[in-house]
Every structure is written in C-alpha cells, then in structure tokens.
Amino acid sequence: MKISQLMEHHGITSNPFSQEDASTDHVFADHCVNGVHHPGWDKIYGHPDHPSTSVVFGEKGSGKTALRMQMRNELRSHNRTTPRERSFIIEYDDFNPFLDNFRERMLGRNRQPEKMLKKWRLWDHMDAILVIGVTKMVDRVLNYKTETDAAVAISEEQLTNLTRNEKRDLLLLAAFYDRSFEESPLIRWSALRRKLKYNNVGSWKLLAAGILGTAVVLGVAFWQQLFTNYFWWVMVALLLVWLPQLWKLFRLAWSSWDVARQIRVIDRLPNSLRKILGRFPSQELIGQPIPSRNRSDDRYELLAKFQSVLKTLGFNHIVVLMDRVDEPHLINGSAERMKDLVWPMFDNKFLKHPGFGFKMLLPADMAPYLQKQGRDFYERSRLDKQNLILSLAWSGQALYDMTNDRLKACSEDPNNPVVIPKLFDESVSKDMLIDTFGKLRVPRHLFKFLHRLMLDHCSKYTDDDPNWQIGRETIQTTLALYSRDLEAFDRGAGTL
C-alpha cells in the first residue's frame, strides 16, 4: 500500500507533511503563509505602523523561517494598501559573504573562527545592514520601470521629490555601501547620479583650474622665452597651479583607504572609492559622516540619512528580519560562535533606533547564555523592553490546529475539508493526538513524525487489502522509535 493511495482515498491532493523547511514548503507558501500563525504572532509581529523590536529564541524546526516569511508577506501586503506609509524590509539572513570578507581582514591566528568572531562589533552589523538596504534601494531606483509591485516600487515622480541634499546622501551611501556584481562601482554610481539628475559640475572646478593655469603658465613661458633661464621657476609655477588638485586627490585617497579598511564586511576597493568620491563637489563633502573609524557614531548618522531618503520615497519605517544565524559555514551551528556574532547587537540605542524595527529570530542554543550575563549587559541591552520570547514553544493544541489547517489546504473539496481524526480509527481519540503532538514540540518534528507514521502504516498492508485508518498501536510504536531518534538528535548524536 502506498501513501499516495491513502491520501487519494481521503481526498488529499498532495502530501502536506513531505516538506521540512518553510523556504521550500509549497503548502506553506501557497496556503498557510497568511493564515496559520504561531500563538505568539501578535507580540512578535507588532503593528506595521509602529514597528517594534522582537527577540525570539526557538529550537530548530520551531518555525523561525516561517515567521520571517510571514512577517515579510504581511509587511508587503500593508505596503500595497498604504503606498505612502510603507515599511522598507531588510532581510538579514545570509551572513556568509559578510563573514568571509571580515575574515579576510584578519591576520594569523585571528583568522580562526573562534577568535575572528570575538572581534566582530556593532558597527560591523550596521555596515552589513546598510549594505543590504542601500544595494536594494539602488536596484529599485535604477530599475523602477520594470518593478510593478506597489510594495517595493519607486516611481520617477518620487525621485523628483528628493532634495539636492537627499540626492547627495543617497549617492554618498551608494559610494560606501552599494554592492553589486553586475557593473563596476563607478559605472553603477554614475548611472545612479544620472537617474537622480544630480549636477556635479562643481567637482571639476579644480581640474579645470589646473588645466587653465597650465595653459596660462606655458603660454607666458613661451611668450617670454623663460624656459632657457627660468626653467625650474616655470616648473614651480606649474606645481603651484596643480597643488590644490593634488591635495584633493591625496585627501580622497587617504579617506578612501580608511573607509576600505574600516568597512570590514565587504571588499571596497580604495581606488574605485576615490574616483567616486572625487565626483562630489568638495564643499558638499565637508562635514559629512564617513565610516573611517572604529566607532558606531558615523554609522548612526548614515542610518539617519538613509531613513531620510526612504521617507521621501514613501518608506516611513525600516524593518530588519534577522534569521538563520546558525547556518553560516564559519558558525557551523556552534552556540558560542553564534553568541559572539549576535551579542554586539544587544544595544538598546541600536535596537530602539527611531523608525527601526528589528525582528531577531535566534536559535534556542543561545538562550542559556543570557543567564550568564552580568548587570552591565542587561543595562546596555534592556531586553525587558525588546519583546523577548525565550522559547518559541508550540502546544499540542496549536500543533493539532496547524495540522488541520494544512490538511484543509490540501483537501480536494474545500467545502468539506479533511480533518486529522479522519486519518485514524476509532481507538485514537482527539486527546491522544493532542498529547502525541505535544511531545513532538515543534512543526518540523511533527511533519517528520506524521510522514513516518503514514509510511509505517502503509507498509503493513498491500494494495489489494488496504486499510484507510491508522491504528493506535501504530502510533505508539512509531512514536517510541521517533522519540528515541529525537533524544539522540537533541544530544547531537544522530539525525532524524
């Protein structure tokens, strides 16, 4: 007997328990992403008009990725209905590129993951978030005609609303943080400047003055025949003519080298950055924040500039969705390394930055480290104000309801959907199912168990003599075996 026969008999069009990861779960993406939520959803998501920070710890398979996808979809839906009060979404879930670039800056033993991650600071997170956000923004600006989704689109009319200072700020952010492999940084920056209609004629003043001064000095030298007796004085005059331009190039090269050295999460080439900064009129760079030091002050100023530009373009808030902290190859599931990476973010000034909402979906392995922290940590992080959820737990009742929702989504007749009791015989009560589901703790274990349960049941019968209801004995036997494997998995001594 095959599982497909069992599902076909009950009117189930596809196996609702075959997938274990929300990112590849077609049932979740097509039917459950907008309707099936964790009981703590309201506290975690908050309200899109007033985004707040949430810190959630959950074990593997508890639905952290599903929560991220649901929050992203809810925010996009809200953006479509309120195009002038949208939230700009930054999905901070792929750490590999940032960690790899960061490691390249380390020398000797500091390249070891354990030592490298201890040098990760708050401003490295801020740089990484700005890289994602600015790159996404530049993509939207350069491709506004091909983007029709009102949740993320930026129209040409909105671009014209930007003041000259805001255009300069966006170009300055792009110079530091735009990261694209489609074009060279200078070509992409120049395309953005043209799109924004930012006039930078003033950036060529010193070069024009140098060319004009050179022409005057050489003209006078030839006219007065000064090369014979006053050759070195002519050279000094030419040097003086070009001195302002040379000083400008030296300052830009020095600043570019400092920025490339201090932004450790991406590979920013100093020469390319120098050329880009040289396209700004010099007076417009005076007093602007430049991320050239080991501190967060400049990054806060750049975040504020980014928010100002976004607000003019119709994005009143920024929501950062942080997930998959345990997956980077340099982390490799180590709780200690995850702690070193995430702990710098626990700063109340950062997490409560006006107009920002951080949704931190973290592995449960990190939660015990909170109990080991001292008073200074709690005073700095103020976790009592961050909507802290120490365990993304699921009750048996919640898992039972979720199972029914998935069966309903896969039912052939939506008006008469399949419910979980129909799959079991009369000896299996609802209370027994709820108690069994509660022992599995999280959705991923539940799906694996139900798939294994159907497989064990079907293996006991032939196609000629099928049995369409799963018995009590099969549940008990499968649960005992699965519980043993689950215990080994929790100890790190096996897999499911």
Short mmCIF file of C-alpha atoms in Angstrom, two decimals:
data_model
loop_
_atom_site.label_atom_id
_atom_site.label_comp_id
_atom_site.label_asym_id
_atom_site.label_seq_id
_atom_site.Cartn_x
_atom_site.Cartn_y
_atom_site.Cartn_z
CA MET A 1 0.00 0.00 0.00
CA LYS A 2 1.31 3.43 -0.93
CA ILE A 3 1.00 6.78 0.84
CA SER A 4 -0.46 8.29 -2.34
CA GLN A 5 -3.30 5.77 -2.20
CA LEU A 6 -4.06 6.67 1.41
CA MET A 7 -4.17 10.38 0.62
CA GLU A 8 -6.21 9.86 -2.54
CA HIS A 9 -8.78 7.83 -0.60
CA HIS A 10 -9.23 10.68 1.91
CA GLY A 11 -9.37 13.35 -0.79
CA ILE A 12 -5.92 14.87 -0.15
CA THR A 13 -4.36 16.24 -3.33
CA SER A 14 -0.74 16.43 -2.10
CA ASN A 15 1.22 15.29 0.91
CA PRO A 16 1.04 18.14 3.47
CA PHE A 17 3.87 16.66 5.56
CA SER A 18 6.55 15.95 2.95
CA GLN A 19 8.49 19.23 3.39
CA GLU A 20 10.50 20.16 6.46
CA ASP A 21 11.83 23.65 5.62
CA ALA A 22 9.48 26.63 5.29
CA SER A 23 11.58 28.15 2.49
CA THR A 24 10.83 25.14 0.22
CA ASP A 25 7.40 24.20 1.60
CA HIS A 26 4.88 24.74 -1.21
CA VAL A 27 1.90 24.07 1.07
CA PHE A 28 3.03 26.76 3.48
CA ALA A 29 3.88 29.24 0.71
CA ASP A 30 0.62 28.75 -1.22
CA HIS A 31 -1.92 28.29 1.56
CA CYS A 32 -0.61 28.85 5.09
CA VAL A 33 1.76 31.81 4.94
CA ASN A 34 -1.03 34.33 5.53
CA GLY A 35 -3.37 32.41 7.78
CA VAL A 36 -1.54 29.93 10.04
CA HIS A 37 0.40 31.75 12.76
CA HIS A 38 2.21 30.88 15.96
CA PRO A 39 0.22 31.77 19.11
CA GLY A 40 2.77 34.49 19.90
CA TRP A 41 2.39 36.13 16.48
CA ASP A 42 0.89 39.41 17.71
CA LYS A 43 3.77 40.07 20.10
CA ILE A 44 6.42 39.13 17.57
CA TYR A 45 4.99 40.99 14.57
CA GLY A 46 3.55 44.01 16.36
CA HIS A 47 1.94 46.65 14.16
CA PRO A 48 3.37 47.81 10.81
CA ASP A 49 2.56 51.47 11.52
CA HIS A 50 4.67 51.35 14.68
CA PRO A 51 7.40 48.73 14.17
CA SER A 52 9.00 47.39 17.31
CA THR A 53 11.91 45.12 18.17
CA SER A 54 11.31 41.45 18.99
CA VAL A 55 13.91 38.97 20.20
CA VAL A 56 12.77 35.37 19.74
CA PHE A 57 14.63 32.20 20.67
CA GLY A 58 13.41 28.96 19.10
CA GLU A 59 14.78 25.48 18.58
CA LYS A 60 15.41 24.05 15.14
CA GLY A 61 12.17 23.43 13.32
CA SER A 62 10.06 25.66 15.57
CA GLY A 63 9.10 27.95 12.70
CA LYS A 64 11.58 30.84 12.76
CA THR A 65 11.97 30.91 8.99
CA ALA A 66 8.21 30.60 8.60
CA LEU A 67 7.81 33.61 10.90
CA ARG A 68 10.24 35.61 8.79
CA MET A 69 8.36 34.77 5.59
CA GLN A 70 5.03 35.60 7.20
CA MET A 71 6.25 38.95 8.51
CA ARG A 72 7.71 39.79 5.10
CA ASN A 73 4.42 38.96 3.37
CA GLU A 74 2.33 40.86 5.92
CA LEU A 75 4.56 43.92 5.55
CA ARG A 76 4.36 43.77 1.75
CA SER A 77 0.58 43.50 1.96
CA HIS A 78 0.50 46.53 4.25
CA ASN A 79 2.76 48.42 1.83
CA ARG A 80 0.36 47.81 -1.05
CA THR A 81 -2.60 49.20 0.87
CA THR A 82 -0.69 52.22 2.24
CA PRO A 83 1.77 53.25 -0.52
CA ARG A 84 2.74 56.47 1.27
CA GLU A 85 3.47 54.83 4.62
CA ARG A 86 5.40 51.75 3.62
CA SER A 87 7.99 49.77 5.55
CA PHE A 88 11.35 49.10 3.93
CA ILE A 89 12.18 45.44 4.50
CA ILE A 90 15.77 44.28 5.02
CA GLU A 91 16.21 40.51 5.25
CA TYR A 92 19.39 39.98 7.24
CA ASP A 93 19.70 36.22 6.86
CA ASP A 94 22.72 35.48 4.66
CA PHE A 95 25.85 36.07 6.72
CA ASN A 96 28.35 34.11 4.64
CA PRO A 97 29.51 36.97 2.34
CA PHE A 98 29.96 39.35 5.27
CA LEU A 99 31.78 36.84 7.47
CA ASP A 100 34.06 35.77 4.62
CA ASN A 101 35.08 39.36 3.88
CA PHE A 102 35.53 40.03 7.58
CA ARG A 103 37.80 37.01 7.93
CA GLU A 104 39.96 38.20 5.04
CA ARG A 105 40.84 41.29 7.10
CA MET A 106 42.21 39.17 9.94
CA LEU A 107 45.83 38.05 10.19
CA GLY A 108 47.48 34.95 11.60
CA ARG A 109 45.60 33.18 14.37
CA ASN A 110 42.87 35.80 14.30
CA ARG A 111 41.59 34.11 11.14
CA GLN A 112 40.39 31.18 13.22
CA PRO A 113 36.57 31.39 13.51
CA GLU A 114 36.58 31.44 17.31
CA LYS A 115 38.98 34.39 17.52
CA MET A 116 37.67 36.16 14.44
CA LEU A 117 34.08 36.35 15.71
CA LYS A 118 35.21 37.84 19.02
CA LYS A 119 36.41 40.87 17.03
CA TRP A 120 33.00 41.42 15.41
CA ARG A 121 31.48 44.69 16.61
CA LEU A 122 28.14 46.52 16.49
CA TRP A 123 29.24 48.75 13.62
CA ASP A 124 30.00 45.65 11.55
CA HIS A 125 26.32 44.72 11.86
CA MET A 126 25.36 48.27 10.98
CA ASP A 127 27.61 48.18 7.91
CA ALA A 128 26.11 44.83 6.81
CA ILE A 129 22.54 46.11 7.24
CA LEU A 130 23.38 49.26 5.28
CA VAL A 131 24.97 47.16 2.52
CA ILE A 132 21.76 45.14 2.12
CA GLY A 133 19.47 48.16 2.39
CA VAL A 134 21.43 50.54 0.15
CA THR A 135 22.03 47.90 -2.54
CA LYS A 136 18.32 47.08 -2.55
CA MET A 137 17.44 50.78 -2.77
CA VAL A 138 19.85 51.44 -5.66
CA ASP A 139 18.43 48.42 -7.52
CA ARG A 140 14.92 49.85 -7.09
CA VAL A 141 15.96 53.31 -8.30
CA LEU A 142 17.80 52.06 -11.36
CA ASN A 143 15.05 49.61 -12.37
CA TYR A 144 11.90 51.47 -11.36
CA LYS A 145 10.25 50.95 -14.79
CA THR A 146 10.43 47.16 -14.51
CA GLU A 147 9.11 46.99 -10.93
CA THR A 148 5.31 46.95 -10.77
CA ASP A 149 4.77 45.73 -7.22
CA ALA A 150 3.48 48.70 -5.21
CA ALA A 151 5.06 47.22 -2.09
CA VAL A 152 8.60 47.96 -3.28
CA ALA A 153 8.34 50.12 -6.42
CA ILE A 154 9.83 53.62 -6.61
CA SER A 155 8.37 55.91 -9.25
CA GLU A 156 10.14 58.64 -11.17
CA GLU A 157 7.81 61.16 -9.56
CA GLN A 158 9.02 60.12 -6.12
CA LEU A 159 12.63 60.56 -7.23
CA THR A 160 11.90 64.15 -8.24
CA ASN A 161 10.74 64.84 -4.66
CA LEU A 162 14.26 64.27 -3.36
CA THR A 163 16.08 67.45 -2.40
CA ARG A 164 19.64 68.01 -3.59
CA ASN A 165 20.97 67.14 -0.15
CA GLU A 166 18.98 63.88 -0.12
CA LYS A 167 20.30 63.01 -3.58
CA ARG A 168 23.81 63.67 -2.31
CA ASP A 169 23.12 61.50 0.75
CA LEU A 170 21.87 58.59 -1.37
CA LEU A 171 24.89 58.88 -3.66
CA LEU A 172 27.18 59.03 -0.63
CA LEU A 173 25.56 55.90 0.82
CA ALA A 174 25.91 54.18 -2.55
CA ALA A 175 29.59 55.09 -2.67
CA PHE A 176 30.22 53.35 0.65
CA TYR A 177 27.71 50.51 0.71
CA ASP A 178 26.33 49.67 -2.75
CA ARG A 179 27.42 46.11 -3.52
CA SER A 180 26.60 44.72 -6.94
CA PHE A 181 28.44 42.34 -9.25
CA GLU A 182 26.59 43.37 -12.41
CA GLU A 183 28.63 46.50 -13.13
CA SER A 184 31.75 48.23 -11.86
CA PRO A 185 31.13 50.51 -8.85
CA LEU A 186 31.92 53.70 -10.79
CA ILE A 187 29.65 52.83 -13.74
CA ARG A 188 26.78 51.91 -11.41
CA TRP A 189 27.28 55.04 -9.30
CA SER A 190 27.34 57.23 -12.43
CA ALA A 191 24.09 55.63 -13.63
CA LEU A 192 22.52 56.42 -10.26
CA ARG A 193 23.75 60.02 -10.44
CA ARG A 194 22.18 60.45 -13.87
CA LYS A 195 18.93 58.87 -12.71
CA LEU A 196 18.78 61.27 -9.78
CA LYS A 197 19.74 64.22 -12.04
CA TYR A 198 22.40 65.26 -9.57
CA ASN A 199 24.53 68.07 -11.04
CA ASN A 200 28.17 67.61 -10.06
CA VAL A 201 29.84 70.18 -12.34
CA GLY A 202 31.46 71.68 -9.24
CA SER A 203 33.59 68.55 -8.82
CA TRP A 204 35.58 69.51 -11.91
CA LYS A 205 36.49 73.06 -10.80
CA LEU A 206 39.98 72.27 -9.53
CA LEU A 207 40.77 70.16 -12.59
CA ALA A 208 39.57 72.93 -14.90
CA ALA A 209 41.54 75.47 -12.90
CA GLY A 210 44.65 73.28 -13.22
CA ILE A 211 44.26 72.96 -16.99
CA LEU A 212 43.62 76.69 -17.41
CA GLY A 213 46.52 77.61 -15.12
CA THR A 214 48.82 75.26 -17.02
CA ALA A 215 47.83 76.89 -20.31
CA VAL A 216 48.50 80.37 -18.89
CA VAL A 217 51.88 79.45 -17.38
CA LEU A 218 53.08 77.67 -20.52
CA GLY A 219 51.77 80.47 -22.73
CA VAL A 220 53.62 83.12 -20.73
CA ALA A 221 56.76 80.94 -20.61
CA PHE A 222 56.85 80.52 -24.41
CA TRP A 223 55.99 84.16 -25.00
CA GLN A 224 58.71 85.46 -22.69
CA GLN A 225 61.13 82.63 -23.55
CA LEU A 226 61.52 81.71 -19.89
CA PHE A 227 62.47 78.05 -20.42
CA THR A 228 66.11 78.92 -21.06
CA ASN A 229 66.95 80.81 -17.85
CA TYR A 230 63.95 80.17 -15.61
CA PHE A 231 63.04 76.55 -16.36
CA TRP A 232 62.78 75.48 -12.69
CA TRP A 233 60.70 78.53 -11.82
CA VAL A 234 58.24 77.51 -14.56
CA MET A 235 58.09 74.01 -13.06
CA VAL A 236 57.41 75.51 -9.61
CA ALA A 237 54.63 77.63 -11.08
CA LEU A 238 53.05 74.56 -12.69
CA LEU A 239 53.30 72.71 -9.38
CA LEU A 240 51.57 75.57 -7.58
CA VAL A 241 48.82 75.56 -10.21
CA TRP A 242 48.16 71.86 -9.67
CA LEU A 243 48.72 71.83 -5.92
CA PRO A 244 45.01 72.21 -4.96
CA GLN A 245 44.04 69.32 -7.24
CA LEU A 246 46.91 67.15 -5.96
CA TRP A 247 45.92 67.92 -2.36
CA LYS A 248 42.32 66.97 -3.15
CA LEU A 249 43.43 63.66 -4.68
CA PHE A 250 45.66 62.94 -1.68
CA ARG A 251 42.84 63.61 0.81
CA LEU A 252 40.40 61.46 -1.17
CA ALA A 253 42.93 58.63 -1.46
CA TRP A 254 43.61 58.76 2.29
CA SER A 255 39.89 58.81 3.17
CA SER A 256 39.15 56.01 0.70
CA TRP A 257 41.86 53.84 2.19
CA ASP A 258 40.50 54.48 5.70
CA VAL A 259 36.94 53.61 4.62
CA ALA A 260 38.03 50.46 2.80
CA ARG A 261 39.95 49.40 5.91
CA GLN A 262 37.14 50.12 8.37
CA ILE A 263 34.20 48.66 6.42
CA ARG A 264 35.18 45.08 7.05
CA VAL A 265 32.09 43.23 5.80
CA ILE A 266 32.55 43.97 2.08
CA ASP A 267 35.52 44.37 -0.21
CA ARG A 268 35.54 48.05 -1.13
CA LEU A 269 38.50 48.95 -3.40
CA PRO A 270 40.15 52.23 -2.35
CA ASN A 271 40.89 53.35 -5.91
CA SER A 272 37.29 52.91 -7.07
CA LEU A 273 36.02 54.68 -3.96
CA ARG A 274 38.47 57.55 -4.55
CA LYS A 275 37.17 58.03 -8.09
CA ILE A 276 33.57 58.04 -6.88
CA LEU A 277 34.21 60.48 -4.03
CA GLY A 278 36.06 62.69 -6.50
CA ARG A 279 32.79 63.14 -8.43
CA PHE A 280 31.24 65.02 -5.49
CA PRO A 281 31.74 68.80 -5.28
CA SER A 282 34.30 69.27 -2.49
CA GLN A 283 32.15 71.68 -0.50
CA GLU A 284 29.32 69.13 -0.33
CA LEU A 285 31.51 66.53 1.38
CA ILE A 286 32.59 68.86 4.16
CA GLY A 287 31.16 67.71 7.50
CA GLN A 288 29.56 64.55 6.09
CA PRO A 289 29.83 61.31 8.14
CA ILE A 290 32.42 58.93 6.74
CA PRO A 291 32.76 55.37 8.15
CA SER A 292 36.52 55.61 8.54
CA ARG A 293 36.88 54.85 12.26
CA ASN A 294 36.23 52.04 14.71
CA ARG A 295 33.05 53.52 16.11
CA SER A 296 29.30 53.49 15.58
CA ASP A 297 28.69 57.27 15.60
CA ASP A 298 29.25 57.70 11.85
CA ARG A 299 27.06 54.69 11.12
CA TYR A 300 24.18 56.15 13.14
CA GLU A 301 24.44 59.35 11.09
CA LEU A 302 24.44 57.36 7.85
CA LEU A 303 21.43 55.36 9.06
CA ALA A 304 19.62 58.63 9.71
CA LYS A 305 20.45 59.82 6.20
CA PHE A 306 19.19 56.54 4.75
CA GLN A 307 15.94 56.92 6.69
CA SER A 308 15.51 60.49 5.45
CA VAL A 309 15.85 59.40 1.83
CA LEU A 310 13.47 56.47 2.35
CA LYS A 311 10.87 58.70 3.98
CA THR A 312 10.80 60.99 0.96
CA LEU A 313 10.36 57.92 -1.25
CA GLY A 314 7.36 56.73 0.80
CA PHE A 315 9.02 54.38 3.30
CA ASN A 316 8.35 55.62 6.82
CA HIS A 317 9.94 52.69 8.64
CA ILE A 318 12.69 50.11 8.27
CA VAL A 319 12.12 46.54 9.43
CA VAL A 320 15.13 44.21 9.72
CA LEU A 321 14.31 40.49 9.67
CA MET A 322 17.26 38.58 11.15
CA ASP A 323 17.29 34.79 10.73
CA ARG A 324 19.47 31.73 10.00
CA VAL A 325 22.24 32.77 12.39
CA ASP A 326 23.33 29.15 12.83
CA GLU A 327 23.79 28.38 9.12
CA PRO A 328 26.99 30.24 8.01
CA HIS A 329 29.88 27.87 7.44
CA LEU A 330 32.08 29.82 9.87
CA ILE A 331 29.42 29.42 12.57
CA ASN A 332 28.71 25.76 11.84
CA GLY A 333 25.97 25.53 14.45
CA SER A 334 28.25 26.49 17.36
CA ALA A 335 26.31 28.28 20.11
CA GLU A 336 29.46 30.05 21.30
CA ARG A 337 30.17 31.45 17.83
CA MET A 338 26.54 32.49 17.38
CA LYS A 339 26.73 34.34 20.68
CA ASP A 340 29.89 36.20 19.60
CA LEU A 341 28.19 37.23 16.36
CA VAL A 342 24.85 38.34 17.78
CA TRP A 343 25.73 39.76 21.20
CA PRO A 344 27.05 43.13 19.90
CA MET A 345 23.55 43.85 18.56
CA PHE A 346 22.08 43.79 22.07
CA ASP A 347 22.43 47.52 22.49
CA ASN A 348 19.29 49.43 23.46
CA LYS A 349 20.33 52.52 21.49
CA PHE A 350 20.59 50.40 18.37
CA LEU A 351 17.53 48.20 18.88
CA LYS A 352 15.38 51.21 19.78
CA HIS A 353 16.68 53.43 16.98
CA PRO A 354 13.72 55.63 15.88
CA GLY A 355 11.93 54.30 12.83
CA PHE A 356 13.58 50.88 13.05
CA GLY A 357 12.07 47.53 13.95
CA PHE A 358 14.38 44.56 14.49
CA LYS A 359 12.91 41.05 14.38
CA MET A 360 15.66 38.80 15.70
CA LEU A 361 14.84 35.11 15.22
CA LEU A 362 17.60 33.30 17.07
CA PRO A 363 18.40 29.64 17.81
CA ALA A 364 17.41 28.34 21.26
CA ASP A 365 21.03 27.22 21.81
CA MET A 366 21.91 30.83 22.55
CA ALA A 367 19.25 31.39 25.23
CA PRO A 368 21.27 29.84 28.12
CA TYR A 369 24.00 32.46 27.62
CA LEU A 370 21.55 35.15 28.71
CA GLN A 371 21.59 33.70 32.22
CA LYS A 372 25.38 34.06 32.36
CA GLN A 373 25.48 37.78 31.60
CA GLY A 374 26.20 40.43 34.16
CA ARG A 375 24.39 43.59 35.13
CA ASP A 376 26.21 45.73 32.55
CA PHE A 377 24.87 43.58 29.72
CA TYR A 378 21.25 43.90 30.85
CA GLU A 379 21.57 47.64 31.41
CA ARG A 380 23.01 48.08 27.93
CA SER A 381 20.61 45.74 26.13
CA ARG A 382 17.42 46.44 28.11
CA LEU A 383 15.95 43.12 26.98
CA ASP A 384 12.95 43.84 29.20
CA LYS A 385 11.90 46.38 26.53
CA GLN A 386 12.61 44.22 23.45
CA ASN A 387 9.56 41.87 23.39
CA LEU A 388 11.71 38.94 24.47
CA ILE A 389 10.40 35.41 23.85
CA LEU A 390 12.77 32.85 25.35
CA SER A 391 11.09 29.82 23.78
CA LEU A 392 9.11 29.63 20.55
CA ALA A 393 7.09 26.78 22.00
CA TRP A 394 4.10 25.02 20.44
CA SER A 395 1.42 23.32 22.50
CA GLY A 396 -0.20 20.08 21.38
CA GLN A 397 -3.41 22.01 20.69
CA ALA A 398 -1.61 24.56 18.49
CA LEU A 399 0.09 21.79 16.50
CA TYR A 400 -3.25 19.99 16.18
CA ASP A 401 -4.88 23.12 14.74
CA MET A 402 -1.96 23.70 12.38
CA THR A 403 -2.19 20.11 11.12
CA ASN A 404 -5.88 20.60 10.36
CA ASP A 405 -5.09 23.84 8.52
CA ARG A 406 -2.55 22.08 6.31
CA LEU A 407 -4.95 19.22 5.60
CA LYS A 408 -7.62 21.73 4.69
CA ALA A 409 -5.21 23.46 2.31
CA CYS A 410 -4.51 20.14 0.56
CA SER A 411 -8.11 18.88 0.53
CA GLU A 412 -9.72 18.12 -2.81
CA ASP A 413 -13.05 19.57 -1.66
CA PRO A 414 -12.54 22.89 0.17
CA ASN A 415 -16.18 22.87 1.30
CA ASN A 416 -15.70 19.51 3.01
CA PRO A 417 -12.05 19.54 4.09
CA VAL A 418 -10.22 16.61 5.60
CA VAL A 419 -9.57 16.81 9.35
CA ILE A 420 -6.92 14.89 11.24
CA PRO A 421 -9.29 12.45 13.07
CA LYS A 422 -10.44 11.02 9.70
CA LEU A 423 -6.99 9.53 9.17
CA PHE A 424 -7.23 7.44 12.36
CA ASP A 425 -9.54 4.70 13.57
CA GLU A 426 -11.98 4.95 16.49
CA SER A 427 -9.42 3.82 19.07
CA VAL A 428 -7.47 7.06 18.57
CA SER A 429 -9.06 9.95 20.43
CA LYS A 430 -8.52 13.66 19.92
CA ASP A 431 -6.88 13.92 23.35
CA MET A 432 -4.41 11.19 22.40
CA LEU A 433 -3.48 13.04 19.21
CA ILE A 434 -3.01 16.32 21.07
CA ASP A 435 -0.86 14.61 23.69
CA THR A 436 1.23 12.92 20.99
CA PHE A 437 1.69 16.14 19.04
CA GLY A 438 2.71 17.98 22.22
CA LYS A 439 5.58 15.53 22.76
CA LEU A 440 6.96 16.45 19.32
CA ARG A 441 7.33 20.11 20.38
CA VAL A 442 7.79 21.82 17.00
CA PRO A 443 6.26 21.67 13.50
CA ARG A 444 9.31 20.10 11.84
CA HIS A 445 9.31 17.11 14.19
CA LEU A 446 5.54 16.81 13.79
CA PHE A 447 5.76 16.68 9.99
CA LYS A 448 8.57 14.13 10.10
CA PHE A 449 6.62 12.01 12.57
CA LEU A 450 3.38 12.11 10.56
CA HIS A 451 5.18 11.23 7.35
CA ARG A 452 6.94 8.33 9.08
CA LEU A 453 3.64 7.28 10.67
CA MET A 454 1.87 7.10 7.32
CA LEU A 455 4.82 5.22 5.86
CA ASP A 456 4.78 2.67 8.73
CA HIS A 457 1.03 2.22 8.41
CA CYS A 458 1.10 1.74 4.63
CA SER A 459 3.97 -0.75 4.86
CA LYS A 460 1.72 -3.10 6.86
CA TYR A 461 -0.86 -3.52 4.09
CA THR A 462 -0.94 -4.43 0.43
CA ASP A 463 -2.61 -2.66 -2.47
CA ASP A 464 -5.19 -5.48 -2.66
CA ASP A 465 -6.06 -5.31 1.04
CA PRO A 466 -5.69 -1.66 2.15
CA ASN A 467 -6.55 -0.12 5.49
CA TRP A 468 -7.57 3.53 5.35
CA GLN A 469 -7.33 4.34 9.09
CA ILE A 470 -4.18 4.41 11.19
CA GLY A 471 -4.42 2.43 14.41
CA ARG A 472 -3.45 3.21 17.98
CA GLU A 473 -0.73 0.56 18.07
CA THR A 474 0.99 2.02 15.02
CA ILE A 475 1.04 5.46 16.64
CA GLN A 476 2.59 4.11 19.84
CA THR A 477 5.23 2.07 18.02
CA THR A 478 6.23 4.88 15.65
CA LEU A 479 6.25 7.44 18.46
CA ALA A 480 8.56 5.26 20.58
CA LEU A 481 11.06 4.91 17.74
CA TYR A 482 10.84 8.56 16.77
CA SER A 483 11.25 9.69 20.40
CA ARG A 484 14.44 7.64 20.66
CA ASP A 485 15.81 9.27 17.50
CA LEU A 486 14.71 12.68 18.72
CA GLU A 487 16.54 12.22 22.00
CA ALA A 488 19.71 11.28 20.12
CA PHE A 489 19.26 14.32 17.88
CA ASP A 490 18.94 16.62 20.89
CA ARG A 491 22.21 15.21 22.26
CA GLY A 492 23.88 15.84 18.91
CA ALA A 493 24.46 12.11 18.46
CA GLY A 494 22.22 11.50 15.46
CA THR A 495 19.82 12.85 12.90
CA LEU A 496 16.16 12.44 12.10
#
